[in-house]
Structure formats: structure tokens, C-alpha cells
Short mmCIF file of C-alpha atoms and ligand atoms in Angstrom, two decimals:
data_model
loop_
_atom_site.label_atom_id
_atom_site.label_comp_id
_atom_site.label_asym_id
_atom_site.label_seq_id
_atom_site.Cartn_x
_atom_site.Cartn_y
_atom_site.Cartn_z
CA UNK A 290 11.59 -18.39 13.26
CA UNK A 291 9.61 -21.62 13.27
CA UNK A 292 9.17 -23.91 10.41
CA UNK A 293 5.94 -22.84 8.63
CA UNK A 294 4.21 -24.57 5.64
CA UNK A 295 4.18 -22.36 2.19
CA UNK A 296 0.72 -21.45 3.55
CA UNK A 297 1.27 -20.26 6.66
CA UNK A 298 4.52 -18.55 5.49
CA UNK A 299 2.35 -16.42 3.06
CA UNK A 300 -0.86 -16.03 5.53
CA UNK A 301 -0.78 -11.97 5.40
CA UNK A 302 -2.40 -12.06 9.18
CA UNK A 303 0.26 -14.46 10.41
CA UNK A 304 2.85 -12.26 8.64
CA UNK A 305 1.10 -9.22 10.45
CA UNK A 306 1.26 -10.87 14.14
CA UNK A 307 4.73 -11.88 13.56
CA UNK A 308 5.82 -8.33 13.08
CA UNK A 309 3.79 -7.27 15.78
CA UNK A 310 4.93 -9.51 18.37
CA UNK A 311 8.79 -8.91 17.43
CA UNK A 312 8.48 -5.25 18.08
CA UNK A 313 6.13 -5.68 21.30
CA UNK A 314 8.65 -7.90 22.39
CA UNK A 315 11.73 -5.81 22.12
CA UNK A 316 9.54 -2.88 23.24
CA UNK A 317 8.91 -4.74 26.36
CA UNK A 318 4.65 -3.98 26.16
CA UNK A 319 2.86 -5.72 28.34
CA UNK A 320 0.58 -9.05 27.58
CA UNK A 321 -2.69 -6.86 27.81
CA UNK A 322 -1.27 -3.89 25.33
CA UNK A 323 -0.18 -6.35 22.93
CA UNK A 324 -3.44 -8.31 23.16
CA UNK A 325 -5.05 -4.89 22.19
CA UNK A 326 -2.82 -3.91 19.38
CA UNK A 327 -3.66 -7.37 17.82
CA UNK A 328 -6.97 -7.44 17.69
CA UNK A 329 -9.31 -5.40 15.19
CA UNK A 330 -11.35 -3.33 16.94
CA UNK A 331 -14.18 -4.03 14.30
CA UNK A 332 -15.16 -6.73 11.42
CA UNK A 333 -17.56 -6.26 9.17
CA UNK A 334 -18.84 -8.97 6.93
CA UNK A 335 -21.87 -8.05 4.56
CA UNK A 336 -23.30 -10.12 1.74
CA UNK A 337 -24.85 -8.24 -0.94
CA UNK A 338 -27.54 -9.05 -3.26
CA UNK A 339 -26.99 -7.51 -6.53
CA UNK A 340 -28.77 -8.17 -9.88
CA UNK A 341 -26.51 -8.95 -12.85
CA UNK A 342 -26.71 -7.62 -16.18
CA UNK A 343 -28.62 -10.89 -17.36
CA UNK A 344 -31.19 -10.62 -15.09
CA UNK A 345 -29.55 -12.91 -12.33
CA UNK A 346 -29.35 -12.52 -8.69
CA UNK A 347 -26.01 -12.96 -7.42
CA UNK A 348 -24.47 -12.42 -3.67
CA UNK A 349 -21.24 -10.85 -3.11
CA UNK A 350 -19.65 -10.67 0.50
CA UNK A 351 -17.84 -8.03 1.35
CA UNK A 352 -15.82 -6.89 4.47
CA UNK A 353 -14.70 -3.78 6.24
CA UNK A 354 -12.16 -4.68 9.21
CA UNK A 355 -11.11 -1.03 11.36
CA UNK A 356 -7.68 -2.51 12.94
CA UNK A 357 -7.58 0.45 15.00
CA UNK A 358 -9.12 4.05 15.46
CA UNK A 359 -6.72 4.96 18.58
CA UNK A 360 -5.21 7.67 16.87
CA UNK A 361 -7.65 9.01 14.31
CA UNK A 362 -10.40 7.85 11.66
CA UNK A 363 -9.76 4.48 10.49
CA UNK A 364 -8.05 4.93 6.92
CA UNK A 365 -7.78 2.41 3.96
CA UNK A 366 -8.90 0.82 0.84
CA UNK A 367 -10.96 -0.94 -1.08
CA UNK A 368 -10.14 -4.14 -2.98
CA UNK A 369 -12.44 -6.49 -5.20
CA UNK A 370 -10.64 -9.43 -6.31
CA UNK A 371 -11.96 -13.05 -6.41
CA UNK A 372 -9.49 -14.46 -3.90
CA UNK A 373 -10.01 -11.68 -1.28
CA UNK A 374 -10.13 -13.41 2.42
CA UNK A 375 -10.62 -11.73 5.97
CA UNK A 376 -7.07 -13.03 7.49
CA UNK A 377 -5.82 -10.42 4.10
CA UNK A 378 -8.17 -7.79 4.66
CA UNK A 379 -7.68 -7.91 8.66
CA UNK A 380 -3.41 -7.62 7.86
CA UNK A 381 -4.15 -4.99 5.68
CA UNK A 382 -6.04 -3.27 8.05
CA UNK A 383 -3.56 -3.71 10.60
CA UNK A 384 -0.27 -2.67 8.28
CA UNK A 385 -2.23 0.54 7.74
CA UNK A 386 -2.84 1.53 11.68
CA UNK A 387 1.28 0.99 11.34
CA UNK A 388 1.69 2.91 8.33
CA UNK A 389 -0.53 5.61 9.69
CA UNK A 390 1.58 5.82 12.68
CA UNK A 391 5.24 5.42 10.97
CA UNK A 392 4.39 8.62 9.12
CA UNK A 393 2.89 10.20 12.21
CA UNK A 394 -0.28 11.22 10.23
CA UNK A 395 -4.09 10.98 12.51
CA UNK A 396 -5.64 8.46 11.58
CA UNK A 397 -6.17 4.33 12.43
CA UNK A 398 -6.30 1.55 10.16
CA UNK A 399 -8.92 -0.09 8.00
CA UNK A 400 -9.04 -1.94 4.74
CA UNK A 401 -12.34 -3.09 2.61
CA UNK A 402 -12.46 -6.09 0.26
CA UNK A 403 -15.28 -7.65 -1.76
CA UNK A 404 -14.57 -11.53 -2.99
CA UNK A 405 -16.21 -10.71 -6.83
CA UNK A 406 -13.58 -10.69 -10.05
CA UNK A 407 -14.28 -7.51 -11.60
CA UNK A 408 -12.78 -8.92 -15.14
CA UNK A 409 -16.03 -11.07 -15.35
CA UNK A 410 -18.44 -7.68 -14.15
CA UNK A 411 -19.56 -4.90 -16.50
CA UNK A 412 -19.56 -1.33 -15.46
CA UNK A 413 -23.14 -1.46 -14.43
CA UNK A 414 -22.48 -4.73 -12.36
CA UNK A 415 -19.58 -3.27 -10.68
CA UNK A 416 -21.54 0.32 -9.59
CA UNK A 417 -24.10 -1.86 -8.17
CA UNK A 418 -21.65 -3.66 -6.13
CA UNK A 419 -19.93 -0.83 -5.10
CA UNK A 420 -23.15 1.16 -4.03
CA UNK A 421 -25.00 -2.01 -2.25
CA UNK A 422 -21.51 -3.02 -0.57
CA UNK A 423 -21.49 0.97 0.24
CA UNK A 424 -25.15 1.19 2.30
CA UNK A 425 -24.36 -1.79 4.20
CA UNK A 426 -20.98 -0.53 5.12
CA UNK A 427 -22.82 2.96 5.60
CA UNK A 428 -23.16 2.73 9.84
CA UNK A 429 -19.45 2.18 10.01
CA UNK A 430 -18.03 5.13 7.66
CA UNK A 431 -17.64 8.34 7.45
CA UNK A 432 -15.37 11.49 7.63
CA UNK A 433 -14.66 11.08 11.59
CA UNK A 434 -14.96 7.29 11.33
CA UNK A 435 -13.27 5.71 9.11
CA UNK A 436 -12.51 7.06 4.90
CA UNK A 437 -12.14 4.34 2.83
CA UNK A 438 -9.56 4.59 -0.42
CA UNK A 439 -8.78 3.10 -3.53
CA UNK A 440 -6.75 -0.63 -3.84
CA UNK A 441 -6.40 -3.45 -6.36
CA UNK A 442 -9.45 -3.13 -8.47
CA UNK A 443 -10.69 -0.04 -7.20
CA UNK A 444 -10.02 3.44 -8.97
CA UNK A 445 -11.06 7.17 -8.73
CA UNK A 446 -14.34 6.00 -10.13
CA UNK A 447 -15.43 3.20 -7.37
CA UNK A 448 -14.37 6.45 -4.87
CA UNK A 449 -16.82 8.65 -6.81
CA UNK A 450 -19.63 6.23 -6.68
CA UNK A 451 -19.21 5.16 -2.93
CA UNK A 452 -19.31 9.11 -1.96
CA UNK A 453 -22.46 9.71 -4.18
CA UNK A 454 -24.12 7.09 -2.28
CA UNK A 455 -23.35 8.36 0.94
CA UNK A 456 -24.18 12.10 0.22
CA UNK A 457 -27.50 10.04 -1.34
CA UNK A 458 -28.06 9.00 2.28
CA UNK A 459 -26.90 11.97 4.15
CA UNK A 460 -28.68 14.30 1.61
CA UNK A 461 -25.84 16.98 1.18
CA UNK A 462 -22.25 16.31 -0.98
CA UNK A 463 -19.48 14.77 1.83
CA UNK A 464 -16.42 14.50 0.06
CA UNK A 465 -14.16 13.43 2.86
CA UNK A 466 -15.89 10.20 3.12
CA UNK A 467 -13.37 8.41 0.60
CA UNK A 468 -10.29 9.98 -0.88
CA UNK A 469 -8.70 8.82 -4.09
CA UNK A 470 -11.82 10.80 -5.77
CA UNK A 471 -11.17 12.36 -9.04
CA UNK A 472 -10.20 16.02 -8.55
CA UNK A 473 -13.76 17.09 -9.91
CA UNK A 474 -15.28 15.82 -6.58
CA UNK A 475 -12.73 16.77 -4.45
CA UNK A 476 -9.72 14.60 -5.29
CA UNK A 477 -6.18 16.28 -4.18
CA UNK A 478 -3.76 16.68 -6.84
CA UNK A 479 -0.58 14.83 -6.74
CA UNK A 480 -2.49 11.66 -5.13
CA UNK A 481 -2.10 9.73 -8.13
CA UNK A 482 1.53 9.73 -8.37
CA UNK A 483 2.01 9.84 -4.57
CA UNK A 484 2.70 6.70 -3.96
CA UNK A 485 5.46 5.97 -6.74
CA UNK A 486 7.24 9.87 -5.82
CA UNK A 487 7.15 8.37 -1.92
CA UNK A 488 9.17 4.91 -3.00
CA UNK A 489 11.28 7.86 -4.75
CA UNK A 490 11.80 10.37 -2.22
CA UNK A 491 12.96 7.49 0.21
CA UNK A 492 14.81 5.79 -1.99
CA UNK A 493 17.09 9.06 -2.90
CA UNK A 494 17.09 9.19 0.75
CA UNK A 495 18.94 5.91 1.00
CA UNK A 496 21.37 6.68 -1.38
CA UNK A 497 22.08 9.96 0.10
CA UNK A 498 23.40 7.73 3.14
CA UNK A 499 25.40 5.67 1.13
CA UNK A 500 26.63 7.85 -0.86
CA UNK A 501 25.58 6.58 -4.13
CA UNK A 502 25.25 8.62 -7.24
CA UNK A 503 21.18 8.20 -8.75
CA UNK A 504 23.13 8.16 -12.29
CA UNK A 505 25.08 5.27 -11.58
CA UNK A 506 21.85 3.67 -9.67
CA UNK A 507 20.48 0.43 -11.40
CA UNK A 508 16.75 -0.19 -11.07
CA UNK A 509 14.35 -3.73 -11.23
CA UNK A 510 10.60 -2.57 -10.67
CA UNK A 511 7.90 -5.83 -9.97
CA UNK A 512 4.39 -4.04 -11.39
CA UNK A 513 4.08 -1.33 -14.20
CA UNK A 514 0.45 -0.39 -12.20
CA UNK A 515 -0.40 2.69 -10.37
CA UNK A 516 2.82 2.59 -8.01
CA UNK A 517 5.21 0.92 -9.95
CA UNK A 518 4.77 2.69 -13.09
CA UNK A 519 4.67 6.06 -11.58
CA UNK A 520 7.99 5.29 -9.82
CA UNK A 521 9.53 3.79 -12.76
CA UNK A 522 8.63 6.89 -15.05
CA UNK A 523 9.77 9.59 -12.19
CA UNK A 524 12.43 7.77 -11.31
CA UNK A 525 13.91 7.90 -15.13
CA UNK A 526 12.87 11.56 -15.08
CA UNK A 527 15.32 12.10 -12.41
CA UNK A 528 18.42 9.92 -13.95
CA UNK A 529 17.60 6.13 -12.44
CA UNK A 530 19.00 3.48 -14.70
CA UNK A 531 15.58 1.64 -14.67
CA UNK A 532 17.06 -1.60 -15.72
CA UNK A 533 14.14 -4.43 -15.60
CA UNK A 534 10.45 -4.52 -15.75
CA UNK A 535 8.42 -7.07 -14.48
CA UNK A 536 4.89 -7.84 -15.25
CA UNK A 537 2.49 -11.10 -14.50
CA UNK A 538 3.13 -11.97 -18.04
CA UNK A 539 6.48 -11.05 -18.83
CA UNK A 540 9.43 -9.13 -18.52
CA UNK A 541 12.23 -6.61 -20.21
CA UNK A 542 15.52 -5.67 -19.79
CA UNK A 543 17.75 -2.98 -20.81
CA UNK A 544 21.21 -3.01 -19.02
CA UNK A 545 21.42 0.71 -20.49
CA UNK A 546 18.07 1.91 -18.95
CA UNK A 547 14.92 1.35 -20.41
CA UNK A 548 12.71 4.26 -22.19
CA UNK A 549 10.01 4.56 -19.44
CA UNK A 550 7.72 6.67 -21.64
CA UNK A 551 8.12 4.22 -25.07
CA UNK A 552 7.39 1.61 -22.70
CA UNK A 553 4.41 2.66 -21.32
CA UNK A 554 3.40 3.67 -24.65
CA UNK A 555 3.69 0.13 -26.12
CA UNK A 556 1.56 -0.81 -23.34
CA UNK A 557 -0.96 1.64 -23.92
CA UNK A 558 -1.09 0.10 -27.58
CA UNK A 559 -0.59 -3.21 -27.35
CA UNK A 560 -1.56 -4.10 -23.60
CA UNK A 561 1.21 -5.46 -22.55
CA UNK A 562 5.10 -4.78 -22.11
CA UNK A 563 5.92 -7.98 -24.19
CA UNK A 564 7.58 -7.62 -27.21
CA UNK A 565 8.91 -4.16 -26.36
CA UNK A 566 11.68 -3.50 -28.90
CA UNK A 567 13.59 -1.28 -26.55
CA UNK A 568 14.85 -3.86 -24.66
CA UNK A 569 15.12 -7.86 -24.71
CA UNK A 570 12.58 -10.23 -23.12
CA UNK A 571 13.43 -12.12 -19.72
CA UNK A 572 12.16 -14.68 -17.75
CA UNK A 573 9.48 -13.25 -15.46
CA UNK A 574 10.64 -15.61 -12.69
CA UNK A 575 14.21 -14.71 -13.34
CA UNK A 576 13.93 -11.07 -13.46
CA UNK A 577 14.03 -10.78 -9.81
CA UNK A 578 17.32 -11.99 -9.11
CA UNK A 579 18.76 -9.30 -12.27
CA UNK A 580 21.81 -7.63 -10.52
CA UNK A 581 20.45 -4.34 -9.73
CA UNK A 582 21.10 -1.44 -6.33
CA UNK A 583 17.52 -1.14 -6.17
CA UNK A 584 14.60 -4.10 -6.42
CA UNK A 585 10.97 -2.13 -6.13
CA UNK A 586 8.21 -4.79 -5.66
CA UNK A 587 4.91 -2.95 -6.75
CA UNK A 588 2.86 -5.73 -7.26
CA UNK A 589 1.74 -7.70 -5.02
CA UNK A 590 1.84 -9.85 -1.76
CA UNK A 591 4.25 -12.59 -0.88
CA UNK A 592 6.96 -12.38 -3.88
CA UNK A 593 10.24 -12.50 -1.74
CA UNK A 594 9.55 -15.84 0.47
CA UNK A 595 12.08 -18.44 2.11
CA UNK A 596 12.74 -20.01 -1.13
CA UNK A 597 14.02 -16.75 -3.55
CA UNK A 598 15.20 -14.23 -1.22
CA UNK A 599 18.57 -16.07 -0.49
CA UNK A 600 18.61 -15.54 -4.75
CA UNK A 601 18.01 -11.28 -4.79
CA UNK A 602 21.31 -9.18 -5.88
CA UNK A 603 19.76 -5.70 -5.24
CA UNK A 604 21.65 -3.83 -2.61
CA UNK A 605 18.66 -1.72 -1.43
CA UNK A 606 14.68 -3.50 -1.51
CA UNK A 607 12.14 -0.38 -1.98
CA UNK A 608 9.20 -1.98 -0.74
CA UNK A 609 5.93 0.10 -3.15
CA UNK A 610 4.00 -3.19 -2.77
CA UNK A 611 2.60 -3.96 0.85
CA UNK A 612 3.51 -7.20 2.38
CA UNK A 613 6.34 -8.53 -0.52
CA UNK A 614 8.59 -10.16 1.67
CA UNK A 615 7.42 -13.06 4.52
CA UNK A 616 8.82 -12.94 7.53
CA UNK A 617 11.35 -15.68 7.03
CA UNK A 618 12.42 -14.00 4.39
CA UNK A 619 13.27 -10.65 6.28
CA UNK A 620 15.83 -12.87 8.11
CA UNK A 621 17.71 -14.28 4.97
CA UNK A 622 18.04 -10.66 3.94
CA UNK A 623 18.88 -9.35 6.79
CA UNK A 624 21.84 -12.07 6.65
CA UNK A 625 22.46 -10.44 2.84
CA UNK A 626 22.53 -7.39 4.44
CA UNK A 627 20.13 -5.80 2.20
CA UNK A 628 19.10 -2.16 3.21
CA UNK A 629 15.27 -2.70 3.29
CA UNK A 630 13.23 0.21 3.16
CA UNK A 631 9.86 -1.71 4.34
CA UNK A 632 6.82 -1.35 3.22
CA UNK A 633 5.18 0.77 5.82
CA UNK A 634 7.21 3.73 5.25
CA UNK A 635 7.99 3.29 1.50
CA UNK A 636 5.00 2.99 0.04
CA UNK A 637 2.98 5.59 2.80
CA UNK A 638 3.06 8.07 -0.03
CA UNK A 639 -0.47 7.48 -1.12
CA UNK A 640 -2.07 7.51 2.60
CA UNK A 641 -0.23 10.66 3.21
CA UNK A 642 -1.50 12.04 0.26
CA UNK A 643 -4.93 10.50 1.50
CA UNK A 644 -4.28 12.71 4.54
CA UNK A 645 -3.87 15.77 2.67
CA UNK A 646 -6.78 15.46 0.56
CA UNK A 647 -8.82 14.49 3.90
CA UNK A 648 -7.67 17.77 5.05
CA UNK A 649 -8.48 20.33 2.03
CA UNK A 650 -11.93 18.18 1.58
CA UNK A 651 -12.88 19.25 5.10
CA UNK A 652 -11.69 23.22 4.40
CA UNK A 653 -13.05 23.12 1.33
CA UNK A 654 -9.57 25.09 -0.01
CA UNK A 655 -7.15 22.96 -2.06
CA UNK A 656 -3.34 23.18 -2.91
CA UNK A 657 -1.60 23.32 -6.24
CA UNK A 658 0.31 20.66 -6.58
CA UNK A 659 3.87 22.00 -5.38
CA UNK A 660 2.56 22.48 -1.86
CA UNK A 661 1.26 18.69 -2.17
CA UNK A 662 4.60 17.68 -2.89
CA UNK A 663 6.78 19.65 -0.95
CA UNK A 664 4.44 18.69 2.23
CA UNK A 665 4.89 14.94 1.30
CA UNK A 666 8.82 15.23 0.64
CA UNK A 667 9.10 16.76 4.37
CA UNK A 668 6.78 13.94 5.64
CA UNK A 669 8.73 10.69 3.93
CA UNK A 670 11.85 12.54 4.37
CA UNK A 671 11.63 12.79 8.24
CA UNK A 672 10.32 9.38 8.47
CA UNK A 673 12.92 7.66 6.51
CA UNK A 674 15.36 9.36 8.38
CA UNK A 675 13.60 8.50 12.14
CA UNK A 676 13.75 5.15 10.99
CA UNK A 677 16.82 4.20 10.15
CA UNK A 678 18.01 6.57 13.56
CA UNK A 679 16.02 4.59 15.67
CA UNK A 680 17.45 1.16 13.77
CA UNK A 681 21.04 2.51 14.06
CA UNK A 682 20.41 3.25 18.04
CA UNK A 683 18.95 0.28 18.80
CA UNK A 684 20.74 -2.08 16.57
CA UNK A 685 17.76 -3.65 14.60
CA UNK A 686 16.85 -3.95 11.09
CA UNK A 687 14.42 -0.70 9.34
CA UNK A 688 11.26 -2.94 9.06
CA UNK A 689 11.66 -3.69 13.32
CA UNK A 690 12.44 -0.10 13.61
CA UNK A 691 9.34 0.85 11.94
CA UNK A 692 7.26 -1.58 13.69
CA UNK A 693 8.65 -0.37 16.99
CA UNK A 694 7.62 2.94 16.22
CA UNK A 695 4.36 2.47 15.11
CA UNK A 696 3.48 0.75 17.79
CA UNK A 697 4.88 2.77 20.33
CA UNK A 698 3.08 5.62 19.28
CA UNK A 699 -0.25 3.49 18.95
CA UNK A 700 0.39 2.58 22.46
CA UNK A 701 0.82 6.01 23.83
CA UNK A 702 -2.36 7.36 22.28
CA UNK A 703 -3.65 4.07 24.01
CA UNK A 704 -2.35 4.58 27.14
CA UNK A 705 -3.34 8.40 27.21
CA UNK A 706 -6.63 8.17 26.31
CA UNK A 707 -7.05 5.45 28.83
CA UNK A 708 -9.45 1.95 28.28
CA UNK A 709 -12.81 3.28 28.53
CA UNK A 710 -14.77 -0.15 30.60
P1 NAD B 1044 -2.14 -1.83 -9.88
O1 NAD B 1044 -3.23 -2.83 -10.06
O2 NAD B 1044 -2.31 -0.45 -10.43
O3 NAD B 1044 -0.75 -2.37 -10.44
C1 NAD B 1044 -0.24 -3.63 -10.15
C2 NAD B 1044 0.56 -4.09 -11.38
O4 NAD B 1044 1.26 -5.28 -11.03
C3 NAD B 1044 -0.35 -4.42 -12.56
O5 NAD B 1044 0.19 -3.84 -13.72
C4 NAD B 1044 -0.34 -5.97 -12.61
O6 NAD B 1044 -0.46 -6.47 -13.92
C5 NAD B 1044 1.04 -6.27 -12.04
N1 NAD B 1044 1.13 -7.58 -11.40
C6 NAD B 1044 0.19 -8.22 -10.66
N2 NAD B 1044 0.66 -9.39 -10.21
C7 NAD B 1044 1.92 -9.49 -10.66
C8 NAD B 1044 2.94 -10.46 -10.53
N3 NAD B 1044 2.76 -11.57 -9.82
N4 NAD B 1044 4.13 -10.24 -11.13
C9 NAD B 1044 4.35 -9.11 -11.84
N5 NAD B 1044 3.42 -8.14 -12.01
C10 NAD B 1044 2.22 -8.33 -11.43
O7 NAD B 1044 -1.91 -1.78 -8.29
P2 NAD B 1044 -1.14 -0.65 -7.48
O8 NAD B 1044 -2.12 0.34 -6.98
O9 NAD B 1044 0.06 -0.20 -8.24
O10 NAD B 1044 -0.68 -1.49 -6.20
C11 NAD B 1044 0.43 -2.36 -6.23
C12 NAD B 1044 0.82 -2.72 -4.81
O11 NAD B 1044 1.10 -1.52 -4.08
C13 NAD B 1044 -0.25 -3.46 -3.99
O12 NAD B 1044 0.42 -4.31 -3.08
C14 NAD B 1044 -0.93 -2.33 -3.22
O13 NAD B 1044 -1.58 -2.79 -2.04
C15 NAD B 1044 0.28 -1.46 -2.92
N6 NAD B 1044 0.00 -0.07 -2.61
C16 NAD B 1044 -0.67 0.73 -3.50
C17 NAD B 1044 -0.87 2.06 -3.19
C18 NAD B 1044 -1.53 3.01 -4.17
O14 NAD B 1044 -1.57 4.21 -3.86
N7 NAD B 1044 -1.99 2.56 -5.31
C19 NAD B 1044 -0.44 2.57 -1.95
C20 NAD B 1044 0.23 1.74 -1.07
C21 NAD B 1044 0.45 0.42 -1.42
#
């Protein structure tokens, strides 16, 4: 690996075209398939006027990036954060076509993001963004084009909003436009945990192979949000030792196993997991490197770089956040010999669950949630396990294995539908 500045080491689209170029390198695809795979098929940039509470006019870009729609609608969320940037946007477009395809479920990849900081917009401010951001995105959505999803900053709420305004515009109710809806408008059940019982499912799945016992199985979770928190309270459910929590403003430890539920309790109270009296406070920064068999990043981007990963002490990484660990990184654990279960098949939970939600939107006949889960279980279960086969055969780490199967399915679908010139 080259040297790279902090910068470019954490660049999510340089990250992105590194991965890509290792597997289409030991897949042996030629120069013109690999300029394809690399390139978005579509970028969207909109600014949006939107009046502000105070009576100010204020203009908000936005973006919409479709990596690829070779195998299906483009698929992917939504972010509004203030630091939102196309090279992030266009990776996370392109990690979904991957994820799509690790999981073998039809559809491309897309991701949305609108630079605004939500914590400084009220409600009304924020369904104005939404819905203007919405009917200039309108031409380039839609159930066979590409369904947009929740992601940092977005909820079931922003997905209710974005599919009134398109059934606004199409005059009838088209709830397969977005998923991640609230199960009033056609929301799937089981979506909300999906994500966290995914990191699960292929976790138990890696210590089936190693034949570890979950009782004895010592857990560090980065993020008490939406996929951490869901797979640090299942995960306790089933008899994980969930050792450390780590949030942006502090952290806890319990070498006995923390009380998920009190914890997320005293968060619900207080609004934060400082001060939690069931275990004793840690440095955030330090919390990482606890001695654990499982680290789950659920946070964010870019938290296991070239100068901490040589520091982890987890035997297995469970990756619920996309793009935690740089590509430099992936080396010095590889030297480690962590077990990494990357990012594109352990957190695909939620865009399979997407998938199925997709599906009963468009038959207008919906599943209890037992049928939700066993459906995912069989989906992350086979994955996992065609992953780490094709790693084992051809002598490569999971996250290259993953890559090389993602993108040897894209190309197929690529190669059989032929380029249309
Ligand atoms: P979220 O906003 O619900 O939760 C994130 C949590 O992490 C928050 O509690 C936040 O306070 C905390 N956090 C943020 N920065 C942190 C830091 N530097 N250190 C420690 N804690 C920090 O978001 P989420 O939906 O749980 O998503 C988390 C990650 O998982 C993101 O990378 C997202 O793209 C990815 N992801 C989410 C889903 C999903 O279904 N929600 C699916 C696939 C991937």
C-alpha cells in the first residue's frame, strides 16, 4: 500500500477504489470492466431553496449518486449531516452496489446526502428540506429506479415525508418508493432491528467455526444508535458478555457484562450512557483496544486507521458501521490475524430487510415478523458462509472475498446484458 496522508487514508472514495481495484485485480477483469464498475452511473447535485422558520431563505445542496443499476433498482439512503461531501456519498453508493451483490439481493447501489445539520433545523425546517430535496430528486426515483432509505439523520419519518411527496406528484399512494417507512405506510416489520440481528446472525456464525461458546464470548460495541444498540441488546438476550460501550462522549465497562436494558434506560433518562452505575467509566479513546473476542464498530466511518489498528485485542471485528477500517488498516489486521467480518456482509441486514419490505410493498401482502427473520437468517447465513468458502479457496482475507464476489456478480449481469452504445 502506498504512503497516504491522514486525508487521503480516510477519503471514503479512495477507500472504495482501493477495494475495488484489489479484487478486479485478482479477478483478472479487464481495464474497460473495471473502468465501468468504478464509475457512478449517475450524480445528482441539487441546491434547494427552503425558507427557515424565521422567515430566511436558505440553500441546501443535496446529492443523489446511483453507483450502479446493473442488477436491479438502485438502493440506499439518505443522510443530512453538515460535513456530507460527494467523494462520501459516491463510496457509499458504491459499497451498497457491493453489498447488494454480496447478499445476492436485485438491486444496484445509491446513496443520498444533504450538507444541512439537522441539530440547528426544527421539524418544520427539516420536512421542507426533505420534500424540496425530494421533487428535485423526483426524475431519478422511484420503485423500478432507484428506493431511497433511511441513514445518519434520517428516520422512519424523513421516509414518510419523501413518499407523501412523491404519491403528491404521482397522485396515487407508492409505498415502494423508500423503505424504512413506519409500518403504518407500509414499513416491514423486523426492519428496525435488522441490521443489529444481521451483525448477530454472522457473528454466531463465526463462532460456530471456531468453535467458541456465545457464553464465554466478550463483547466491545462503538455506537449505542440504531445498529449498535439493537445488537448490543439482542446480543445480551442471547448470552453475549457485552463488555464495553462506546459513545462520542464517553464510555462503560463491565468485565461481567453490562445490563443492556438498564443501560439504555439511563440513556433514555438522562441522554447519555455517562455516569451509568452499572459499570465504571473508560476512556472513550481507550475503549477500543479493551481485550474483547468481538469489537462491533456501529458508529461511524474511519475509526480503525494505520495508527490504532496495530492497538485492537478483539479476536473477531463485526463490522455494523460501513467503512470503519481504511485500507491500510485491513493489512495490519490481517497481520493480527483478526477474523474480519467486513462491512458489506455484516451490516447487509438492513438492505435485506429493505428488500423484503420492497417486495411486500409491491404485493401489497406483508409478513409477521418470524417469516422476516427466518428469511434474513437464511440470507446472512449463506452469505457468511460463501464468503469465508471463497476466502478459504482462494487464500485471501473475508473483506477481498467479498469484494471479489460482488463484483463478479456485478460483472456478469454486465456482461449478460451486454453495453447498450
Ligand atoms: P445512529 O445515528 O442511530 O447511531 C450511531 C451512534 O453512534 C449514535 O448513538 C452516536 O452518538 C454514536 N457515535 C457517533 N460518532 C461516534 C464516535 N465517534 N464514537 C462513538 N460513538 C459515536 O446510526 P446507525 O443507523 O446506528 O448507523 C451507524 C453506522 O451503521 C453508520 O456507519 C451507518 O452508515 C451504518 N449502517 C446503518 C444501517 C441501519 O440500518 N441503520 C445499515 C447499514 C449500515
Amino acid at each position: 500500500m502506498p504512503i497516504l496522508s491522514h486525508e487521503q487514508e480516510t477519503n471514503p472514495w479512495v477507500s472504495a477504489e482501493a477495494r475495488i481495484d484489489n479484487a478486479a485485480a485478482r479477478l483478472g477483469l479487464d481495464e474497460g470492466i473495471q473502468k465501468v464498475l468504478k464509475s457512478p452511473t449517475r450524480e445528482v447535485t441539487v441546491n434547494i431553496p427552503v425558507p427557515l422558520d424565521d422567515g430566511r431563505l436558505e440553500v441546501f445542496t443535496g446529492y443523489r449518486v446511483q453507483h450502479s443499476m446493473v442488477r436491479g433498482p438502485g438502493k440506499g439512503g439518505i443522510r443530512f449531516a453538515p460535513d456530507v461531501t460527494l467523494d462520501e456519498v459516491r463510496a457509499l453508493a458504491s459499497w451498497m452496489t457491493w453489498k447488494c451483490a454480496v447478499v445476492n439481493i436485485p438491486f444496484g447501489g445509491a446513496k443520498g446526502g444533504v450538507i444541512c445539520d439537522p441539530a440547528m433545523l426544527s421539524d418544520c425546517e427539516l420536512e421542507r428540506i426533505t420534500r424540496r430535496y425530494t421533487a428535485q430528486i423526483m426524475d431519478v426515483i422511484g420503485p423500478e429506479v432507484d428506493v431511497p432509505a433511511p441513514d445518519m439523520n434520517t428516520n422512519e419519518r424523513t421516509m414518510g415525508w419523501i413518499m407523501d411527496t412523491y404519491a403528491m406528484h404521482q397522485r396515487h399512494a407508492t409505498t415502494a418508493v423508500v423503505t424504512g417507512k413506519p409500518m403504518e405506510l407500509g414499513g416491514s416489520r423486523g426492519r428496525r432491528e435488522a441490521t443489529g440481528r444481521g451483525c448477530m446472525m454472522v457473528t454466531l456464525q463465526a463462532l460456530k467455526k471456531f468453535g467458541m461458546a456465545v457464553e464465554d464470548t466478550r463483547v466491545v460495541i462503538q455506537g449505542f444508535g440504531n445498529v449498535g444498540g439493537m445488537a448490543a441488546k439482542l446480543m445480551a438476550a442471547r448470552g453475549f458478555r457485552i463488555i464495553g460501550l462506546i459513545e462520542y462522549d464517553g464510555a462503560v465497562y463491565n468485565p461481567h457484562g453490562l445490563d443492556i436494558g438498564a443501560l439504555a434506560e439511563h440513556r433514555r433518562e438522562t441522554g447519555s450512557i455517562n455516569e451509568f452505575q452499572g459499570g465504571e467509566a473508560i476512556d472513550k479513546h481507550e475503549a477500543m483496544f479493551l481485550e474483547c473476542d468481538v469489537l462491533l464498530p456501529a458508529a461511524t466511518e474511519n475509526v480503525i486507521t494505520s495508527t490504532n489498528a496495530g492497538r485492537l485485542r478483539c479476536r473477531i471485528l463485526c463490522e455494523g458501521a460501513n467503512g470503519p477500517t481504511t485500507p491500510i488498516a485491513d493489512e495490519i489486521l490481517a497481520d493480527k490475524k483478526v477474523f474480519v467480518i467486513p462491512d458489506i456482509l455484516a451490516n447487509a441486514g438492513g438492505v435485506t430487510v429493505s428488500y423484503f419490505e420492497w417486495v411486500q410493498d409491491r404485493q401489497g401482502f406483508f409478513w409477521n415478523e418470524e417469516l422476516v427473520n427466518s428469511r434474513l437468517e437464511e440470507i446472512m447465513l449463506e452469505s457468511f458462509d460463501s464468503v469465508t468458502a471463497f476466502a478459504e479457496k482462494h487464500k485471501v482475507d473475508n473483506r477481498t472475498a467479498a469484494y471479489m464476489l460482488a463484483l463478479d456478480r456485478v460483472t456478469n449481469a454486465i456482461k449478460l446484458r451486454g453495453i447498450y452504445a
